[in-house]
CSV table of C-alpha atoms in Angstrom, one decimal:
chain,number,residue,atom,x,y,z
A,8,UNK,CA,123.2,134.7,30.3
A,9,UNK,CA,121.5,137.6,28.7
A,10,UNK,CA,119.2,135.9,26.2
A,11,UNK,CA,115.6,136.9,28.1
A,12,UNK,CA,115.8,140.1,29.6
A,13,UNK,CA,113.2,142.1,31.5
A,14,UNK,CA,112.7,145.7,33.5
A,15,UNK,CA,111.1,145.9,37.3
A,16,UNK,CA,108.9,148.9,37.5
A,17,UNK,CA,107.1,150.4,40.5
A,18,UNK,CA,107.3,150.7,44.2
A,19,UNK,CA,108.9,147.5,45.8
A,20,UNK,CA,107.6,145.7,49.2
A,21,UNK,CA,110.0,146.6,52.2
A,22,UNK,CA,109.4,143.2,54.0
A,23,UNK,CA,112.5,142.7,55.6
A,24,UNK,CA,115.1,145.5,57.2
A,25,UNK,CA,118.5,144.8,58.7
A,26,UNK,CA,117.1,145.3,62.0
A,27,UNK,CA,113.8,143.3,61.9
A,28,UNK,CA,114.1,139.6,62.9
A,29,UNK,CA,112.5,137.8,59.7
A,30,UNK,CA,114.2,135.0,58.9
A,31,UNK,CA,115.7,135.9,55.5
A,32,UNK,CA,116.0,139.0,53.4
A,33,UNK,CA,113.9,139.1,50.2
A,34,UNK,CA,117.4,138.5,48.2
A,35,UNK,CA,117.6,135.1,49.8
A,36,UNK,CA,114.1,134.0,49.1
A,37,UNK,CA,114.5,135.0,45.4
A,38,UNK,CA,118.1,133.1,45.3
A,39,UNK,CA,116.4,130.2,47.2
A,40,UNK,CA,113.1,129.9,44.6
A,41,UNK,CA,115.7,129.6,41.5
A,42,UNK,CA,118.4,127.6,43.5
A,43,UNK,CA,120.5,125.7,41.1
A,44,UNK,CA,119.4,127.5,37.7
A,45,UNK,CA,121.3,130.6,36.1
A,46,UNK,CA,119.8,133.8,36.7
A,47,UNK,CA,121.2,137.6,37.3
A,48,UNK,CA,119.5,140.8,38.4
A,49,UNK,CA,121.2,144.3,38.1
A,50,UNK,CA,120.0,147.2,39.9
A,51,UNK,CA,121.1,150.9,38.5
A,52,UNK,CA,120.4,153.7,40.4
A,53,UNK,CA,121.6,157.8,40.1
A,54,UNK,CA,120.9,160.0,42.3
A,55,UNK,CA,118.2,162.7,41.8
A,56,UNK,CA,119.4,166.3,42.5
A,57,UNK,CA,117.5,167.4,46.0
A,58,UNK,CA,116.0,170.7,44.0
A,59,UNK,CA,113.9,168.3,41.5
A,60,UNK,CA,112.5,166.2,44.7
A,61,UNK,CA,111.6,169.6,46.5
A,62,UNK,CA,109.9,170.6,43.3
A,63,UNK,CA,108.3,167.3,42.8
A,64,UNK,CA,106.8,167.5,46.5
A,65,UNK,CA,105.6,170.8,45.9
A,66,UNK,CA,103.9,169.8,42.7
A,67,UNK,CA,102.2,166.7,44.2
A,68,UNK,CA,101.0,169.4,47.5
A,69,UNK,CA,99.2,170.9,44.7
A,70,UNK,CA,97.7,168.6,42.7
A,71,UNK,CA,96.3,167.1,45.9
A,72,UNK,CA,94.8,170.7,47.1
A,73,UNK,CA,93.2,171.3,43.5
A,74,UNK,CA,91.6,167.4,43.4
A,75,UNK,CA,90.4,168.2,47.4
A,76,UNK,CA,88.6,171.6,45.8
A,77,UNK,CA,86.6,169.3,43.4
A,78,UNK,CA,82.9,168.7,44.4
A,79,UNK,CA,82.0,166.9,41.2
A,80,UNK,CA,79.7,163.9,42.7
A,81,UNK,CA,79.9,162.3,40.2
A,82,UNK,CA,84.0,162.0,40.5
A,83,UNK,CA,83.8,161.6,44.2
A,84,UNK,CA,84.8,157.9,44.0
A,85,UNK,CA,87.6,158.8,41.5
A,86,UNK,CA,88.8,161.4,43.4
A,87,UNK,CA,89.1,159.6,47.1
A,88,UNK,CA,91.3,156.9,45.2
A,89,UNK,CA,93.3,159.7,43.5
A,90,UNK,CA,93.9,161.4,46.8
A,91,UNK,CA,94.9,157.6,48.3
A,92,UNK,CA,97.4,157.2,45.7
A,93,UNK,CA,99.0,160.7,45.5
A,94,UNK,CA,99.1,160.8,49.6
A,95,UNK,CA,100.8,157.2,49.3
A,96,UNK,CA,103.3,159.3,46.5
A,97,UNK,CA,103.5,162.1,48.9
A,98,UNK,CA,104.9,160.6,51.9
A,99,UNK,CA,107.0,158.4,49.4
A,100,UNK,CA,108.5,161.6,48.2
A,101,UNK,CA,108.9,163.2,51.7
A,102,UNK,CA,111.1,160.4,53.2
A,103,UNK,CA,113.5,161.1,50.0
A,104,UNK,CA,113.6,164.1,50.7
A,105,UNK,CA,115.6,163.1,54.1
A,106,UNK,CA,117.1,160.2,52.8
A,107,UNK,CA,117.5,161.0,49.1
A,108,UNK,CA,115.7,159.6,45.8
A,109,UNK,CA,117.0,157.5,43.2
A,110,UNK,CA,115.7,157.1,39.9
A,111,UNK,CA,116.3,152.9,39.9
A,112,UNK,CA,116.0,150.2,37.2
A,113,UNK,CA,115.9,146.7,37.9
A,114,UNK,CA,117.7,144.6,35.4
A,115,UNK,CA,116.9,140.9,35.8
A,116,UNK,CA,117.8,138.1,33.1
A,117,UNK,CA,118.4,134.5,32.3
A,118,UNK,CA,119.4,131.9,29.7
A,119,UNK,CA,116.4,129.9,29.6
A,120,UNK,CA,112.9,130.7,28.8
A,121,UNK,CA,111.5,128.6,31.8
A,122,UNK,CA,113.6,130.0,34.3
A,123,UNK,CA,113.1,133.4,33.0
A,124,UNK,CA,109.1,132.9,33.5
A,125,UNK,CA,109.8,131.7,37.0
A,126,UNK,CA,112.1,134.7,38.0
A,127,UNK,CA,109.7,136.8,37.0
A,128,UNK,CA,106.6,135.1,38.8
A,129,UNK,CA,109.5,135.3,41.9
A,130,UNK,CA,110.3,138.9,41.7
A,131,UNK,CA,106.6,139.8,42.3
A,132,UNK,CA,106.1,137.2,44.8
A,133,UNK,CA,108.7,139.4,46.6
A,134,UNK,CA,108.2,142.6,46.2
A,135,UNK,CA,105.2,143.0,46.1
A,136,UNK,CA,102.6,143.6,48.5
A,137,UNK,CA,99.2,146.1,50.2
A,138,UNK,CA,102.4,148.2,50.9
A,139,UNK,CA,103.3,148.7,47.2
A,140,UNK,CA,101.9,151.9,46.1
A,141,UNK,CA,101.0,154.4,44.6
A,142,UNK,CA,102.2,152.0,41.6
A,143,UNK,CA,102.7,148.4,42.0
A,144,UNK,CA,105.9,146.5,41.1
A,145,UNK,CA,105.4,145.2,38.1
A,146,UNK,CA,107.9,143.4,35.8
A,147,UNK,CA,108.2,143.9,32.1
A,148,UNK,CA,109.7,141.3,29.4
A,149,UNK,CA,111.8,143.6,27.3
A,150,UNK,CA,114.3,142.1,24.4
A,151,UNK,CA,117.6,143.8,23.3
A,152,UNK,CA,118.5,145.0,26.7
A,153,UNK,CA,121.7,142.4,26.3
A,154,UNK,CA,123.8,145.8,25.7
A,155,UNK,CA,122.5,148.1,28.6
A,156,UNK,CA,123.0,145.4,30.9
A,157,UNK,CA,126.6,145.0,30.1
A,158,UNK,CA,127.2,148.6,29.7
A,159,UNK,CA,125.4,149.4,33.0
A,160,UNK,CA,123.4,151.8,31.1
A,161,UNK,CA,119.9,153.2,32.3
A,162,UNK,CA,116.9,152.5,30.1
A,163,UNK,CA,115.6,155.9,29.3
A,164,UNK,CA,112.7,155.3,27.2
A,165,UNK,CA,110.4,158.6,28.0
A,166,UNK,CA,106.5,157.8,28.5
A,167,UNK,CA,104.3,158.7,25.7
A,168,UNK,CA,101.2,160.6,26.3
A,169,UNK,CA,100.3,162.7,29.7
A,170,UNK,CA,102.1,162.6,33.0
A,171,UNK,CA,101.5,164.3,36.3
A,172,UNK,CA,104.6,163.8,38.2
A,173,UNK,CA,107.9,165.1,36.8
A,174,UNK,CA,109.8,161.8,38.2
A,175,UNK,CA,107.7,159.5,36.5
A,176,UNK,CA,109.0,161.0,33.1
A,177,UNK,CA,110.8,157.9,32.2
A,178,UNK,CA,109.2,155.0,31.1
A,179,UNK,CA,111.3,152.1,32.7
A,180,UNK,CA,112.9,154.6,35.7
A,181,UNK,CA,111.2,154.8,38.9
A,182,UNK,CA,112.0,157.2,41.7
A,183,UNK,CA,112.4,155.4,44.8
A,184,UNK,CA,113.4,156.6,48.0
A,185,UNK,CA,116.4,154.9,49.8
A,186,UNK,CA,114.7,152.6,52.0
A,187,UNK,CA,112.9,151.7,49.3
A,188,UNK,CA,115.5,150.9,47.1
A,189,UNK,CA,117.4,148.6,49.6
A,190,UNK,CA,115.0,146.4,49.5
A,191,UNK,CA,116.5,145.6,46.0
A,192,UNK,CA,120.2,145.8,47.0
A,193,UNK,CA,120.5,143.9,50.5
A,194,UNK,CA,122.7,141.7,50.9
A,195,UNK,CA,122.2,138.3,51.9
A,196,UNK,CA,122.3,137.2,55.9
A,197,UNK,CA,123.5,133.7,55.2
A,198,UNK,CA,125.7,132.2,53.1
A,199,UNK,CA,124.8,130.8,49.8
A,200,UNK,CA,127.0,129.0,47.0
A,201,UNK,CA,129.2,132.1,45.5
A,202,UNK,CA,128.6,134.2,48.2
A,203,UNK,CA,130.8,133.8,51.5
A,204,UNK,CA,129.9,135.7,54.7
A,205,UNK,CA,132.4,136.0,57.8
A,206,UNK,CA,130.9,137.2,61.0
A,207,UNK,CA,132.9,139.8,63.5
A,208,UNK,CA,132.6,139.7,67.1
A,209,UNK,CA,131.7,142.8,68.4
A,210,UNK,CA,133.3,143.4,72.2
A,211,UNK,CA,133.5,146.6,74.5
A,212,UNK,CA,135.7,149.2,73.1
A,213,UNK,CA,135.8,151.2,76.2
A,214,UNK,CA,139.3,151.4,78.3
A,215,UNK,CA,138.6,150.4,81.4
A,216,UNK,CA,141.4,152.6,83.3
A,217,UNK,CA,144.3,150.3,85.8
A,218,UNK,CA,144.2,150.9,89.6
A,219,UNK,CA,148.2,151.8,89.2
A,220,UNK,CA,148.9,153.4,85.8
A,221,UNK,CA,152.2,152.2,86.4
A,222,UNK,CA,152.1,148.6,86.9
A,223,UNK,CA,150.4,147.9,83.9
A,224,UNK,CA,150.7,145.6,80.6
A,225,UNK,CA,149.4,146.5,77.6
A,226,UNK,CA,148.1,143.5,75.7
A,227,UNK,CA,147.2,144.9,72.5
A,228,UNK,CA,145.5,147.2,70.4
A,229,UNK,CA,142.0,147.3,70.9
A,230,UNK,CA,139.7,146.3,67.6
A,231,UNK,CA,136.2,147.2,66.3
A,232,UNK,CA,135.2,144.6,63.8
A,233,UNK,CA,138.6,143.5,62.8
A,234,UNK,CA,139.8,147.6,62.3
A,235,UNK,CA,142.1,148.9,64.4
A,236,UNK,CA,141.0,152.0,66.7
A,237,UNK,CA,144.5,153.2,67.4
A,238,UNK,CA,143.8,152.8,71.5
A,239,UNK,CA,146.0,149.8,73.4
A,240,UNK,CA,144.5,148.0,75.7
A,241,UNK,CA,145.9,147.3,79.2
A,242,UNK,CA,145.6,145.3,82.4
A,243,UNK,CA,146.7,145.4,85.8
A,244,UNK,CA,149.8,143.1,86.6
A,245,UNK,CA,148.3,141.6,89.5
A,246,UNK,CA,145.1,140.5,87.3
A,247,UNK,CA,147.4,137.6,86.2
A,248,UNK,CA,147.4,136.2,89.2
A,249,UNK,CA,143.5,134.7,88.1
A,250,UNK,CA,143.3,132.4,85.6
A,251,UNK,CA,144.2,133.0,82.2
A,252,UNK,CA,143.6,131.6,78.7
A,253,UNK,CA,145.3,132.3,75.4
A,254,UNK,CA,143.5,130.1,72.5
A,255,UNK,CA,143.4,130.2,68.8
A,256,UNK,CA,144.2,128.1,66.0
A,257,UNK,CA,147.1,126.7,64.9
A,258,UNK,CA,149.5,130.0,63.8
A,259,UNK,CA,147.5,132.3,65.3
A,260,UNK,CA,150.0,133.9,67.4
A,261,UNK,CA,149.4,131.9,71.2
A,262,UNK,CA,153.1,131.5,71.7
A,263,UNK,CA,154.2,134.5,70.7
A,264,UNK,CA,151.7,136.6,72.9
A,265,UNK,CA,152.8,134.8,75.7
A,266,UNK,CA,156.4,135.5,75.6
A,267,UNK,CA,155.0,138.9,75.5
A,268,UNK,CA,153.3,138.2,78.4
A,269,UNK,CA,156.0,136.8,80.5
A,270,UNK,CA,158.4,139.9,79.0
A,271,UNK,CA,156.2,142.0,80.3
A,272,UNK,CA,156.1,140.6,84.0
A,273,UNK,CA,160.1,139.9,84.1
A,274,UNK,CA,160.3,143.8,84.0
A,275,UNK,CA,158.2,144.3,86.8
A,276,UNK,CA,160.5,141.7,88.4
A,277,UNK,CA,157.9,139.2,88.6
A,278,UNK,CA,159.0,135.8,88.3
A,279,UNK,CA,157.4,132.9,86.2
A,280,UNK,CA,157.0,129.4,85.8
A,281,UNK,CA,156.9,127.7,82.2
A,282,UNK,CA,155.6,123.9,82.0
A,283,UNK,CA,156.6,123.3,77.8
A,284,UNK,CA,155.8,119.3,77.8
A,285,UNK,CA,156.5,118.8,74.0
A,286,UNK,CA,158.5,121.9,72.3
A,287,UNK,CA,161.6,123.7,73.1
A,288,UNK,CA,160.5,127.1,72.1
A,289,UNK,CA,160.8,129.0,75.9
A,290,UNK,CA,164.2,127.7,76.3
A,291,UNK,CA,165.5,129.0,73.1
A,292,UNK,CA,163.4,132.3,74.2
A,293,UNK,CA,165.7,132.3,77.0
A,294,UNK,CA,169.1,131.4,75.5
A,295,UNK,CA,168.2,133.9,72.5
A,296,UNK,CA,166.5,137.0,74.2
A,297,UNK,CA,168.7,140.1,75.5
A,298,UNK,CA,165.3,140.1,78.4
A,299,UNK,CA,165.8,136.5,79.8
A,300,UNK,CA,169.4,135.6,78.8
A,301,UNK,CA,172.0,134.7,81.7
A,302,UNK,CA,168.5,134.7,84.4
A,303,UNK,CA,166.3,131.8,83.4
A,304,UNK,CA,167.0,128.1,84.2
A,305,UNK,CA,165.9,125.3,82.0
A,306,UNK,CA,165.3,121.6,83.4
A,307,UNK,CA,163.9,118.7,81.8
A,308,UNK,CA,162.3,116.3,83.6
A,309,UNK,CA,163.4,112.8,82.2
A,310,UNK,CA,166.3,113.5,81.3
A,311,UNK,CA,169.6,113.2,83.7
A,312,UNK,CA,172.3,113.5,81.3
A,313,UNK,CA,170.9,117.8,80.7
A,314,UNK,CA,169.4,119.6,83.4
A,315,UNK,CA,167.7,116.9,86.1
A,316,UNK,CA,164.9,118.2,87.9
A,317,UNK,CA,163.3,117.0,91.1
A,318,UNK,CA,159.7,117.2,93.0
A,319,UNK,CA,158.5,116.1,95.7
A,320,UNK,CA,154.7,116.8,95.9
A,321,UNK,CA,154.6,115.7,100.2
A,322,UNK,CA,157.0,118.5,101.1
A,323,UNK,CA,155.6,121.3,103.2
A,324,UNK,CA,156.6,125.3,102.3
A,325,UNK,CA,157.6,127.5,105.3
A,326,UNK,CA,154.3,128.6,107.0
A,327,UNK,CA,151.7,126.5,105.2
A,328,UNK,CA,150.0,123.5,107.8
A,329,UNK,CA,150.4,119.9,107.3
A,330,UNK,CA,146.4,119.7,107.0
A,331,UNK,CA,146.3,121.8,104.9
A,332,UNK,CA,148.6,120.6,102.2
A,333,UNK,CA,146.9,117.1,102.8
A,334,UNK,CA,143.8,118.5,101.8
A,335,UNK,CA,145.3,120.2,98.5
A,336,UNK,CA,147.3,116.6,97.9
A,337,UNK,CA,143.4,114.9,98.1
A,338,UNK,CA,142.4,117.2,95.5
A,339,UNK,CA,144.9,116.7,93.0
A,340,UNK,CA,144.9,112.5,93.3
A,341,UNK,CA,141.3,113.3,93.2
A,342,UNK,CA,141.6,115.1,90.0
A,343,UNK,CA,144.1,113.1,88.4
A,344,UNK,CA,143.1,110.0,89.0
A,345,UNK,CA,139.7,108.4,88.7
A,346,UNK,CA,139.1,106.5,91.5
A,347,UNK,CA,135.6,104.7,93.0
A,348,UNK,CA,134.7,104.2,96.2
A,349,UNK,CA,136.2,102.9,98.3
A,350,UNK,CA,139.9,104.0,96.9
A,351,UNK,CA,138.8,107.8,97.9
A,352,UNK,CA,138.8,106.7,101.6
A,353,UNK,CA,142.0,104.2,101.3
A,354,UNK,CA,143.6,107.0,99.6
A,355,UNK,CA,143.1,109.4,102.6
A,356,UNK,CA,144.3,107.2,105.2
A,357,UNK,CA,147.4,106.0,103.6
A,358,UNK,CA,148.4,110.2,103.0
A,359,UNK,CA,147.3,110.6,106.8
A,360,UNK,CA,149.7,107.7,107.6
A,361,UNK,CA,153.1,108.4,105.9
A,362,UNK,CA,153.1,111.5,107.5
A,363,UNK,CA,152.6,110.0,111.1
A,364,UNK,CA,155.3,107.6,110.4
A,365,UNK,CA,157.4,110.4,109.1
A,366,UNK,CA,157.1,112.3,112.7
A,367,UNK,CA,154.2,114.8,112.1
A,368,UNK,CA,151.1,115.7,114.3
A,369,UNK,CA,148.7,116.5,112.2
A,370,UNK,CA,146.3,118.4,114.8
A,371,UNK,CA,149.4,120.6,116.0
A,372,UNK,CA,151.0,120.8,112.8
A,373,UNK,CA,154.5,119.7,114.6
A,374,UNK,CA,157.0,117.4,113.3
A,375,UNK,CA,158.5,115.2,116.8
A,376,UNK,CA,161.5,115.0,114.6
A,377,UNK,CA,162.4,118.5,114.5
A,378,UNK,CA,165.2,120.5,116.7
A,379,UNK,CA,163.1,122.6,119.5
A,380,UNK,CA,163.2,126.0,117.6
A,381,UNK,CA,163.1,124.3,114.3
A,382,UNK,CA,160.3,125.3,111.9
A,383,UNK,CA,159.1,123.1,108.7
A,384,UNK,CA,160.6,124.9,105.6
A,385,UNK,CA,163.9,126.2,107.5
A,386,UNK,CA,167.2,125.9,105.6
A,387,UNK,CA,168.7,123.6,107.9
A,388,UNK,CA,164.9,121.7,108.3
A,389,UNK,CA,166.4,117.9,107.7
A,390,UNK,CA,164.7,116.8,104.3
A,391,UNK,CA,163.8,112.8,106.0
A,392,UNK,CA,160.6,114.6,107.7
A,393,UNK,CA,158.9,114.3,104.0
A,394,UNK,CA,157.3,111.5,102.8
A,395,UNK,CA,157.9,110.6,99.1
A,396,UNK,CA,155.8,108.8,96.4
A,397,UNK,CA,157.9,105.4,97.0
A,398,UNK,CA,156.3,105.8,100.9
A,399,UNK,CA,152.7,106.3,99.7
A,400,UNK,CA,153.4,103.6,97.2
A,401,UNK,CA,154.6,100.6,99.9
A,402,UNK,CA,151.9,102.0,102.6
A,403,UNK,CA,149.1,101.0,99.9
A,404,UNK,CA,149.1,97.0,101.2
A,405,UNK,CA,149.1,97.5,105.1
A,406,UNK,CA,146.5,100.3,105.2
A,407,UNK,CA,143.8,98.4,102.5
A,408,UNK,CA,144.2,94.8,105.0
A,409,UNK,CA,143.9,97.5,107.5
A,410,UNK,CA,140.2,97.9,106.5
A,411,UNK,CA,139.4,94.2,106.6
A,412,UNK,CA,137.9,93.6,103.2
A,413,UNK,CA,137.2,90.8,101.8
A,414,UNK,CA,139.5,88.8,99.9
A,415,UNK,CA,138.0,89.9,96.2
A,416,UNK,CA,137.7,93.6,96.8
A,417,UNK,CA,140.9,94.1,99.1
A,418,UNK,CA,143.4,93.1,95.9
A,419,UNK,CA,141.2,95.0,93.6
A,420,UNK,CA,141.5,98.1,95.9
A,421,UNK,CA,145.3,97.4,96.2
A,422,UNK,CA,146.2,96.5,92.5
A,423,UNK,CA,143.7,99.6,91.5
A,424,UNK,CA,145.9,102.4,93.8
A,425,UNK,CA,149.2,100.8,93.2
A,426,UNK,CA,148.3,101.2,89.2
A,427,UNK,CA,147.4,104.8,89.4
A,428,UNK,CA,151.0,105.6,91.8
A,429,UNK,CA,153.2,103.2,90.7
A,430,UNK,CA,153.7,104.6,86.8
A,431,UNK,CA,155.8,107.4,87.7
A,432,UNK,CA,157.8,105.2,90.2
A,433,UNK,CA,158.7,102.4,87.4
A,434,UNK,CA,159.0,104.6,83.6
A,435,UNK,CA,161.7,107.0,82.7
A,436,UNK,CA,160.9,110.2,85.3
A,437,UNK,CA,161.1,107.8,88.5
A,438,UNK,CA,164.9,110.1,89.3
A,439,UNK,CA,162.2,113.3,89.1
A,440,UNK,CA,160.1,111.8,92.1
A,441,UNK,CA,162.9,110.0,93.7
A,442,UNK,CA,163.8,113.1,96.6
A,443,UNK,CA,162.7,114.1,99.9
A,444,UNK,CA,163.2,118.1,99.0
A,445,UNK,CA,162.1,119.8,95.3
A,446,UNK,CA,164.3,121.8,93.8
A,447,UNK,CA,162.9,125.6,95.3
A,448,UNK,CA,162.8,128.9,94.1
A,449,UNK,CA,165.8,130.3,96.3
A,450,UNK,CA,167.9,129.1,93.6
A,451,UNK,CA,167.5,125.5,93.0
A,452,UNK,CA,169.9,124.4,95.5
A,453,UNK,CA,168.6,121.2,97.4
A,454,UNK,CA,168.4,118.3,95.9
């Protein structure tokens, strides 16, 4: 890997910054040129002590007064680039003096002579722009660096000859400031082969305080990034009553938050619902947990020889209106079922109808069948004022001749509703449908 090896010298190009929106770092432009070849680049850099950047700025101040004092004409030219280049140094120096300096070498080898030649026609491609100064990146072909490189030692060869600057002492080490030097060491944005990147989510870390401190759940702890920041996060009980999702992957911990959940709300002494429709993990959360055990009750629908369970979707509650649960009834055949016109508007008529036959007004929400003083959800309120799925089902034929179609699209209408009701009347849960009164919350009595 270390057969051609070579030095990077000089001020690099900044062209990209964590914050800027160009479209890739400089890293991934130089992985991207030698994709699929065998290449490495090390960068060592040490710290240089703040005194020796002080005094370097301090020598630089003066060199620049002393070349401003010179009114050779005949140096003018040679002196305005001289001042260019040690104002470019000066400013250099400056900003590591707030951010720190670095005396940096850039390692970068190969196996192969032809990729070696285009790495280094890369690196300046790169690095190297107007920006670049007061001494250009250059890059150097240097043999027997095999050792330093897997020592991780810095190449101090010391110039020969004159220098002005005490930093530039070093031959192969250049002083770079630290936003100079990350141009060398950013990472990559995207992912490339070797290199994986996983992206956090970043969401609001602030608490958002609960109207009652004491009717509250605490969901969690809150997280920054993946790291925990020690604060839980809580949410009013009532805010459940909204809509709530819990997703993740498979194992990620869905069912287990919500049996948190629901712990949480039986000790407020807030009841719950559970629909499970293919595992048997709530029900052994009941029989096993010291929170639920000897409260909960388990049914399953399908299934008489257990726990038999019974619904009737047409029964009204205590204090809701018949018109009212009609329209909520629309919407969930609506939602359930796809349906064209015109099974919407047969639909609608035969829900209407098995309530009139079953006694109800529908504009005066009053059932003629009823005791005077007897109110729709009462105890003693007899359960034949309901109409059940079998009465929507037989109603389907009468209501679609009602309408008068024609002899093709009255049977498809009829066939078409009697396919999407009838199921759940002919399979295995037809005992789960086949009652005038659910099973209800004061205990499960009626059947």
């Amino acid at each position: 890997m270390t057969k051609y090896t070579g030095v990077v010298t000089g001020i690099p190009a900044l062209k990209s910054t964590a914050g800027d929106t160009t479209d890739s770092e400089q890293i991934e432009r130089l992985a991207a040129g030698l994709q699929g070849n065998e290449f490495g680049m090390l960068i060592l850099a040490v710290p240089i002590p703040s005194k020796n950047v002080t005094r370097e700025e301090t020598a630089v101040v003066d060199q620049i007064q002393r070349a401003q004092e010179n009114e050779d004409p005949e140096k003018k030219r040679k002196i305005k680039y001289y001042l260019e280049l040690q104002d470019s140094y000066l400013k250099h120096i400056q900003l590591g003096t707030a951010l720190g300096m670095w005396l940096t070498v850039p390692y970068f080898f190969a196996p192969k002579r032809d990729v070696f030649v285009r790495l280094q026609s890369l690196l300046r491609a790169t690095y190297v722009d107007e920006t670049s100064r007061p001494t250009p990146l250059r890059t150097h072909e240097v043999e027997g660096l095999s050792d330093h490189i897997q020592k991780f030692g810095l190449l101090r060869t010391k110039r020969e000859g004159e220098y002005f600057q005490e930093l530039l002492e070093y031959r192969f080490l250049s002083p770079l400031n630290s936003r100079m030097l990350s141009a060398f060491v950013h990472l990559p944005k995207r992912e490339m082969p070797g290199f994986r990147i996983r992206r956090s989510a970043e969401f609001s870390l602030a608490e958002i305080p609960p109207k009652d401190p004491n009717r509250v759940i605490a969901i969690g702890n809150i997280l920054d990034r993946g790291e925990d920041t020690g604060n839980l996060y809580y949410i009013d009980v009532d805010a459940l009553q909204k809509h709530t999702i819990v997703c993740g992957v498979t194992g990620g911990g869905k069912t287990n938050t919500c049996f948190y959940l629901v712990g949480q709300l039986w000790r407020y002494g807030i009841p719950f619902m559970v629909c499970e429709p293919a595992k048997s993990e709530y029900r052994h959360m009941m029989l096993m947990s010291e929170t639920f055990k000897g409260v909960g009750q388990a049914f399953s629908l399908g299934d008489e020889t257990v726990s038999p369970f019974r619904l009737n979707p047409f029964e009204i509650m205590k204090g809701v209106k018949v018109q009212t649960h009609l329209d909520a009834l629309k919407s969930v055949f609506n939602a359930s079922f796809e349906m064209y016109s015109p099974m919407p508007q047969v639909l609608e008529k035969a829900l209407n109808s098995i309530y009139s036959v079953r006694g109800w007004d529908l504009i005066n929400n009053v059932n003629r069948r009823l005791p005077p003083g007897m109110n729709p959800g009462d105890p003693d309120c007899p359960p034949e004022i309901y109409p059940t799925m079998k009465d929507l089902y037989e109603i389907i034929d009468p209501i679609v001749e009602g309408f008068g179609y024609s002899d093709r699209i009255g049977p498809d209408v009829q066939a078409a509703l009697k396919a999407r009701i009838g199921p759940p009347l002919h399979s295995d849960e037809r005992s789960f449908w086949k009652t005038h009164c659910s099973r209800t919350e004061d205990g499960f009595r009626r059947q």
